[in-house]
Coordinates of C-alpha atoms in Angstrom, one line a residue:
M1 CA 47.6 -21.3 -1.8
F2 CA 48.1 -17.9 -3.4
E3 CA 50.1 -15.0 -1.4
H4 CA 46.8 -13.2 -0.4
E5 CA 45.6 -16.0 1.4
T6 CA 46.0 -17.6 4.7
R7 CA 45.1 -21.3 5.8
Q8 CA 44.4 -22.2 9.3
P9 CA 43.0 -25.4 11.5
L10 CA 39.9 -24.6 12.8
S11 CA 38.2 -26.3 15.7
L12 CA 34.5 -25.7 14.2
T13 CA 32.9 -28.8 15.0
G14 CA 35.5 -30.8 16.4
P15 CA 39.2 -31.1 17.1
D16 CA 40.8 -29.4 13.7
S17 CA 37.5 -30.5 11.6
H18 CA 37.8 -27.5 9.2
T19 CA 40.4 -25.7 7.4
L20 CA 39.9 -21.9 7.0
I21 CA 40.9 -20.1 4.1
R22 CA 41.3 -16.5 4.5
E23 CA 41.5 -14.0 1.5
A24 CA 42.8 -10.7 2.3
G25 CA 40.0 -7.9 1.9
L26 CA 37.2 -10.4 2.2
G27 CA 34.8 -9.7 5.0
S28 CA 32.4 -12.3 4.8
L29 CA 32.3 -16.0 6.2
T30 CA 29.8 -18.5 5.1
I31 CA 29.0 -21.5 6.9
A32 CA 26.3 -24.1 5.5
P33 CA 25.4 -27.7 4.6
A34 CA 27.0 -28.2 1.0
E35 CA 23.7 -28.7 -0.8
Q36 CA 22.8 -25.2 0.8
C37 CA 25.3 -23.6 -1.0
K38 CA 24.3 -21.5 -4.1
H39 CA 27.7 -20.2 -4.6
R40 CA 30.5 -19.7 -2.3
C41 CA 30.8 -22.0 0.8
D42 CA 33.5 -21.4 3.2
L43 CA 32.9 -23.8 5.7
R44 CA 30.9 -26.9 4.9
V45 CA 28.9 -28.6 7.7
N46 CA 26.0 -30.7 8.6
A47 CA 22.6 -28.8 9.4
D48 CA 22.4 -29.9 13.0
D49 CA 26.2 -29.8 13.3
P50 CA 26.7 -28.4 16.9
I51 CA 29.1 -25.3 15.8
N52 CA 32.0 -24.1 18.4
W53 CA 31.5 -20.4 17.6
D54 CA 34.4 -19.5 19.9
C55 CA 36.9 -20.7 17.6
L56 CA 36.3 -17.5 15.5
T57 CA 36.8 -15.2 18.4
P58 CA 40.8 -14.5 18.0
F59 CA 40.4 -13.5 13.8
T60 CA 40.2 -9.4 13.4
V61 CA 40.5 -7.8 10.6
P62 CA 43.9 -5.5 9.7
A63 CA 42.2 -2.4 11.9
G64 CA 41.3 -4.7 14.7
S65 CA 37.9 -5.2 14.7
P66 CA 36.0 -8.7 14.9
W67 CA 36.1 -10.9 11.6
P68 CA 33.7 -11.7 10.0
R69 CA 32.1 -8.9 9.5
W70 CA 29.5 -10.3 7.5
L71 CA 28.0 -14.1 8.5
N72 CA 25.8 -16.2 6.5
Y73 CA 25.0 -19.5 8.5
V74 CA 22.7 -22.2 7.4
G75 CA 21.7 -24.7 10.3
S76 CA 20.3 -25.4 13.4
D77 CA 23.0 -24.1 16.3
T78 CA 21.6 -21.2 17.8
G79 CA 24.5 -20.5 19.9
V80 CA 25.8 -17.7 17.2
F81 CA 23.2 -15.2 19.2
A82 CA 25.1 -16.0 22.7
W83 CA 28.6 -15.6 21.0
A84 CA 27.2 -12.1 19.4
E85 CA 26.8 -11.2 23.4
Q86 CA 30.7 -11.0 23.4
R87 CA 31.3 -9.3 20.1
V88 CA 30.2 -7.5 17.3
I89 CA 28.2 -9.2 14.0
E90 CA 27.8 -6.2 11.5
S91 CA 25.4 -8.6 9.5
L92 CA 23.9 -12.2 10.4
S93 CA 22.0 -13.8 7.6
W94 CA 20.6 -17.2 9.2
T95 CA 18.5 -19.6 7.6
P96 CA 17.3 -22.0 10.9
T97 CA 16.9 -25.6 9.6
R98 CA 14.5 -26.6 12.7
S99 CA 12.0 -24.6 14.6
C100 CA 13.2 -23.3 17.7
E101 CA 12.6 -20.5 20.3
I102 CA 15.5 -18.2 21.2
D103 CA 16.4 -15.4 23.2
A104 CA 18.8 -13.1 21.1
S105 CA 17.9 -9.7 23.2
A106 CA 21.5 -9.5 23.8
A107 CA 23.1 -10.0 20.6
N108 CA 25.1 -7.4 19.3
I109 CA 24.0 -7.6 15.9
Q110 CA 23.6 -4.7 13.9
R111 CA 21.8 -5.9 10.3
L112 CA 19.7 -9.6 11.1
S113 CA 18.4 -11.1 8.2
I114 CA 16.2 -14.7 8.7
H115 CA 15.1 -16.8 6.0
L116 CA 12.3 -19.4 6.9
S117 CA 11.5 -22.4 4.8
K118 CA 8.0 -24.3 5.3
G119 CA 7.5 -25.7 8.2
I120 CA 10.3 -23.9 10.2
A121 CA 8.4 -22.2 13.1
L122 CA 10.8 -19.2 14.8
R123 CA 9.9 -17.6 18.0
I124 CA 12.7 -15.2 18.9
R125 CA 13.2 -12.3 21.5
L126 CA 15.1 -9.7 18.8
P127 CA 18.0 -8.0 19.5
A128 CA 18.3 -4.2 19.2
A129 CA 19.4 -4.5 15.6
T130 CA 19.0 -1.4 13.5
Y131 CA 17.8 -3.5 10.4
L132 CA 15.6 -6.8 10.6
H133 CA 15.2 -8.3 7.2
L134 CA 12.4 -11.5 7.0
S135 CA 11.9 -13.8 3.9
G136 CA 10.3 -16.9 3.4
D137 CA 7.1 -18.3 5.0
L138 CA 6.8 -15.1 7.6
S139 CA 3.8 -17.1 9.1
Q140 CA 6.2 -19.2 10.8
F141 CA 7.6 -16.0 12.8
T142 CA 6.9 -14.6 16.0
A143 CA 8.6 -11.7 17.4
I144 CA 8.0 -11.6 21.2
N145 CA 9.1 -8.3 21.7
A146 CA 7.9 -7.0 18.4
A147 CA 6.1 -3.7 19.9
E148 CA 9.4 -2.6 21.0
Y149 CA 11.4 -2.7 18.1
S150 CA 11.9 0.8 16.3
G151 CA 14.4 -0.2 14.0
S152 CA 14.2 -0.8 10.0
L153 CA 11.9 -3.6 8.9
A154 CA 12.2 -5.2 5.8
L155 CA 10.0 -8.1 4.7
A156 CA 10.3 -10.5 1.5
P157 CA 7.3 -13.3 2.0
D158 CA 6.8 -16.1 -0.3
T159 CA 4.5 -15.5 -2.8
D160 CA 2.4 -17.5 -5.8
R161 CA 2.4 -16.8 -9.1
Q162 CA -1.1 -15.4 -9.2
G163 CA -3.4 -14.8 -6.5
P164 CA -5.4 -12.1 -4.6
P165 CA -3.3 -9.5 -2.6
Q166 CA -1.8 -11.0 0.4
V167 CA -2.3 -9.3 3.6
I168 CA 0.8 -9.6 6.0
P169 CA -0.3 -10.4 9.4
L170 CA 2.9 -9.9 11.1
L171 CA 3.0 -6.3 11.0
D172 CA 0.1 -6.0 13.2
N173 CA 2.7 -6.2 16.3
F174 CA 5.2 -3.9 15.1
L175 CA 3.7 -0.8 16.7
S176 CA 6.8 1.5 17.3
L177 CA 7.7 0.6 13.6
R178 CA 8.9 4.0 11.7
D179 CA 10.8 2.2 9.0
L180 CA 9.4 -0.3 6.3
T181 CA 10.5 -2.3 3.2
L182 CA 8.0 -4.7 1.5
F183 CA 9.8 -6.8 -1.2
N184 CA 8.1 -8.9 -3.8
E185 CA 8.9 -9.4 -7.7
P186 CA 6.8 -7.5 -10.2
L187 CA 4.7 -10.1 -12.0
R188 CA 3.8 -12.2 -9.1
Q189 CA 0.9 -12.3 -6.4
P190 CA 0.9 -8.5 -5.3
L191 CA 1.2 -7.8 -1.3
D192 CA -1.5 -5.9 -0.1
A193 CA -0.3 -2.0 0.8
A194 CA -3.1 -1.7 3.6
S195 CA -1.1 -3.9 5.5
A196 CA 0.9 -1.2 6.7
L197 CA -1.9 0.9 8.0
K198 CA -1.4 -1.1 11.1
L199 CA 1.6 1.1 12.0
P200 CA 1.0 4.4 13.7
Q201 CA 4.2 6.0 13.4
L202 CA 5.4 4.7 10.2
S203 CA 7.2 7.4 8.5
R204 CA 9.2 5.7 6.1
L205 CA 8.1 3.4 3.2
S206 CA 9.5 1.5 0.3
L207 CA 8.0 -1.0 -2.0
Y208 CA 9.7 -3.4 -4.6
G209 CA 7.6 -5.3 -7.4
A210 CA 3.8 -6.1 -7.0
I211 CA 1.7 -4.3 -4.5
A212 CA -2.0 -3.9 -4.5
N213 CA -4.3 -1.2 -3.0
L214 CA -1.8 1.4 -3.2
G215 CA -4.4 4.1 -2.8
E216 CA -4.9 3.1 0.8
L217 CA -1.3 4.6 1.6
A218 CA -3.0 8.0 1.4
K219 CA -4.2 7.3 5.1
L220 CA -0.5 7.3 5.9
T221 CA -0.3 10.6 7.0
G222 CA 2.9 10.8 8.7
L223 CA 4.9 9.5 5.7
E224 CA 7.9 11.4 5.0
S225 CA 9.8 9.1 2.5
L226 CA 8.4 7.1 -0.2
Q227 CA 10.5 5.0 -2.7
L228 CA 9.1 2.8 -5.2
R229 CA 11.4 0.4 -7.2
F230 CA 10.4 -2.3 -9.8
M231 CA 6.8 -1.6 -9.9
N232 CA 5.0 -2.1 -13.5
D233 CA 1.4 -1.0 -11.8
L234 CA 1.1 2.9 -10.3
S235 CA -2.3 3.3 -11.5
E236 CA -3.7 3.4 -7.7
L237 CA -1.1 5.6 -6.3
P238 CA -2.1 8.7 -4.5
A239 CA -1.0 11.9 -5.5
P240 CA 2.0 13.2 -3.5
E241 CA -0.1 16.0 -1.7
S242 CA -1.9 13.3 -0.3
W243 CA 1.0 13.0 2.0
P244 CA 1.3 16.6 4.1
K245 CA 5.0 15.7 5.7
L246 CA 6.4 13.8 2.6
T247 CA 9.7 15.4 1.7
N248 CA 11.1 12.6 -0.6
L249 CA 10.0 10.4 -3.5
L250 CA 11.6 8.1 -5.4
A251 CA 10.4 6.2 -8.2
W252 CA 13.1 3.8 -10.0
N253 CA 12.3 1.1 -12.6
V254 CA 8.5 1.8 -12.4
D255 CA 5.9 1.9 -15.4
E256 CA 7.0 4.7 -17.9
V257 CA 3.6 6.4 -17.6
A258 CA 3.3 6.9 -14.2
G259 CA 6.8 7.7 -14.0
K260 CA 6.4 10.6 -16.3
A261 CA 3.0 11.7 -14.5
L262 CA 5.2 12.2 -11.6
R263 CA 7.5 14.4 -13.1
A264 CA 4.9 16.5 -14.8
W265 CA 3.5 16.7 -11.2
H266 CA 6.5 17.7 -9.7
R267 CA 7.2 20.5 -12.2
R268 CA 4.2 22.1 -11.4
H269 CA 4.8 21.6 -7.5
L270 CA 7.8 23.4 -8.1
K271 CA 6.3 26.2 -9.7
A272 CA 3.3 26.7 -7.0
V273 CA 5.7 26.2 -3.9
G274 CA 9.0 27.0 -4.6
E275 CA 12.6 25.2 -4.5
Q276 CA 12.3 25.5 -0.5
A277 CA 9.1 23.7 -0.1
C278 CA 9.1 21.3 -2.9
I279 CA 9.4 17.7 -2.3
S280 CA 12.0 16.2 -3.7
L281 CA 11.6 13.7 -6.3
S282 CA 13.7 11.7 -8.4
A283 CA 11.9 9.2 -11.3
T284 CA 14.5 7.6 -13.2
Q285 CA 15.1 4.4 -15.7
L286 CA 11.4 4.4 -16.6
R287 CA 10.1 1.2 -17.8
K288 CA 7.6 0.1 -21.0
P289 CA 5.8 -2.9 -19.9
D290 CA 7.2 -5.2 -22.0
W291 CA 10.4 -4.7 -19.8
F292 CA 9.0 -6.2 -17.0
V293 CA 8.1 -9.5 -18.8
T294 CA 11.5 -10.0 -20.8
E295 CA 14.4 -8.1 -18.6
Y296 CA 13.4 -8.0 -15.2
G297 CA 15.6 -10.0 -12.9
L298 CA 18.5 -9.6 -14.9
P299 CA 21.4 -7.7 -13.5
F300 CA 21.5 -4.8 -15.7
A301 CA 18.7 -2.7 -14.4
D302 CA 21.1 0.3 -13.3
W303 CA 23.0 0.2 -16.7
T304 CA 22.5 2.7 -19.4
P305 CA 19.7 1.7 -21.8
K306 CA 22.1 0.8 -25.0
N307 CA 24.6 -1.5 -22.6
A308 CA 21.2 -3.1 -20.9
K309 CA 19.9 -3.9 -24.0
A310 CA 23.1 -5.4 -25.5
A311 CA 23.8 -7.1 -22.1
T312 CA 20.5 -8.6 -22.2
K313 CA 20.9 -10.0 -26.2
A314 CA 23.9 -11.6 -25.0
Y315 CA 22.8 -12.9 -22.0
R316 CA 19.8 -14.9 -23.8
I317 CA 22.2 -16.0 -26.2
A318 CA 24.3 -17.6 -23.5
Q319 CA 21.2 -18.9 -21.9
A320 CA 20.2 -20.8 -24.6
A321 CA 23.5 -22.3 -25.7
I322 CA 24.0 -23.7 -22.0
A323 CA 20.5 -25.5 -22.2
K324 CA 21.5 -26.9 -25.4
A325 CA 25.2 -27.8 -24.3
K326 CA 26.2 -31.6 -23.5
Q327 CA 29.8 -30.9 -22.2
A328 CA 31.3 -28.7 -19.5
A329 CA 33.4 -27.1 -22.3
E330 CA 30.4 -26.0 -24.7
I331 CA 29.2 -24.4 -21.0
E332 CA 32.6 -22.3 -20.6
Q333 CA 32.2 -21.9 -24.2
A334 CA 29.0 -19.8 -24.0
L335 CA 30.4 -17.9 -21.0
I336 CA 33.6 -16.6 -22.8
V337 CA 31.5 -15.4 -25.6
F338 CA 29.2 -13.6 -23.3
G339 CA 32.0 -12.0 -21.6
Q340 CA 33.4 -10.9 -24.6
V341 CA 30.7 -9.2 -25.5
L342 CA 30.6 -7.2 -22.5
N343 CA 34.1 -6.5 -23.1
K344 CA 33.0 -4.5 -25.7
L345 CA 30.6 -2.1 -24.2
P346 CA 31.4 1.1 -23.4
G347 CA 32.0 2.7 -20.1
L348 CA 31.8 -0.3 -17.9
E349 CA 33.5 0.1 -14.4
T350 CA 33.6 -1.7 -11.1
C351 CA 29.7 -1.5 -10.4
E352 CA 29.3 -2.8 -13.9
R353 CA 31.7 -5.6 -13.2
D354 CA 30.0 -7.0 -10.5
D355 CA 26.6 -6.7 -12.1
A356 CA 28.4 -8.9 -14.8
Y357 CA 29.6 -11.3 -12.3
S358 CA 26.2 -11.7 -10.8
A359 CA 25.1 -12.4 -14.4
F360 CA 27.5 -15.2 -14.7
C361 CA 26.9 -17.1 -11.6
M362 CA 23.1 -17.0 -12.7
L363 CA 24.0 -18.5 -16.1
A364 CA 26.4 -21.2 -14.3
A365 CA 24.2 -22.3 -11.7
H366 CA 23.6 -26.0 -11.3
T367 CA 26.2 -26.8 -14.1
E368 CA 28.9 -28.6 -14.3
V369 CA 31.2 -25.3 -14.3
N370 CA 29.7 -23.6 -11.3
D371 CA 32.5 -24.0 -9.1
D372 CA 35.0 -22.7 -11.6
I373 CA 33.0 -19.5 -12.5
E374 CA 35.3 -17.2 -10.5
D375 CA 38.4 -18.5 -12.7
I376 CA 36.1 -18.5 -16.0
F377 CA 34.8 -14.9 -15.3
G378 CA 38.4 -13.5 -14.1
S379 CA 40.1 -15.0 -17.6
V380 CA 37.6 -13.4 -19.9
C381 CA 36.0 -9.7 -18.5
D382 CA 38.7 -7.2 -18.4
F383 CA 36.9 -4.1 -17.6

């Protein structure tokens, strides 16, 4: 046991059924079946195990607030919502493993993320969370009190590789919603932007990836903030003056031609109305079309172009070496060589180190060294 670790018996599914290993400074906890753990899993359970959530109640952070602050749970025990009526959970990420109906309206959850797999239906009375994130098969989700929800809603529905724009009927019920985010991958079946027109009070909209029918957004006359990320086609985007209340427009990692056109529009707008009345515009990390094919999905999007190019090249070399590897030692050596390339790049700091660790995890996923990735990364990356 390391000095910064504490170990304590925990009666999670039965008397002293688990040992909780807490690391100093770590505010998250993952409870899941072993086969559902992509990376770190703190407490392994079966999907249908009844969970004694009260056994976690005594734990706090040094300042005295409840621990864990961020809870990730994969399983069918809905008692976590009753437990959250007695204490605050800053963030709960839940993947139910069987269909259910629950009343979570009294739960003290600030950020709630729910992922629905195919065939898993959920009817829920939502808590007054400030942020709700839904992903997976959204056709299986029903919010009983959707019309009353006025926080931020983020949707990441399953999409096919290709297909017609996907309408999101779920949005028809969130009549009080003011803040919406739609997540998608850039080169997949697009989501239909017209789905947002059912939200009469919408003032903030964030879009990621492939989104079709952008021209329909001109009808959202109450829009005050529009953010566009990882979008390779903005050809139908309305002119910013289409939104009379718009004060903020962000375009990040988007099509280079459209991004430059937005910059040119902003210069003209600034000259015409002056700085005080001008819309705030940020159009950065503009991309050529081939970037979305060759580099998107790697964790280097926020790096300087030169460092990102070098890191991407090294990543692809490591990826090819790992695909050919027949022994764990060969996989580890490919990761070490990748890390040595990153060590030589200039100006890498804490944020870039986090990105680099994500790249290591992506390379090691489903290999023999996956469980050792933290040690391998720590031994080679010194920036």
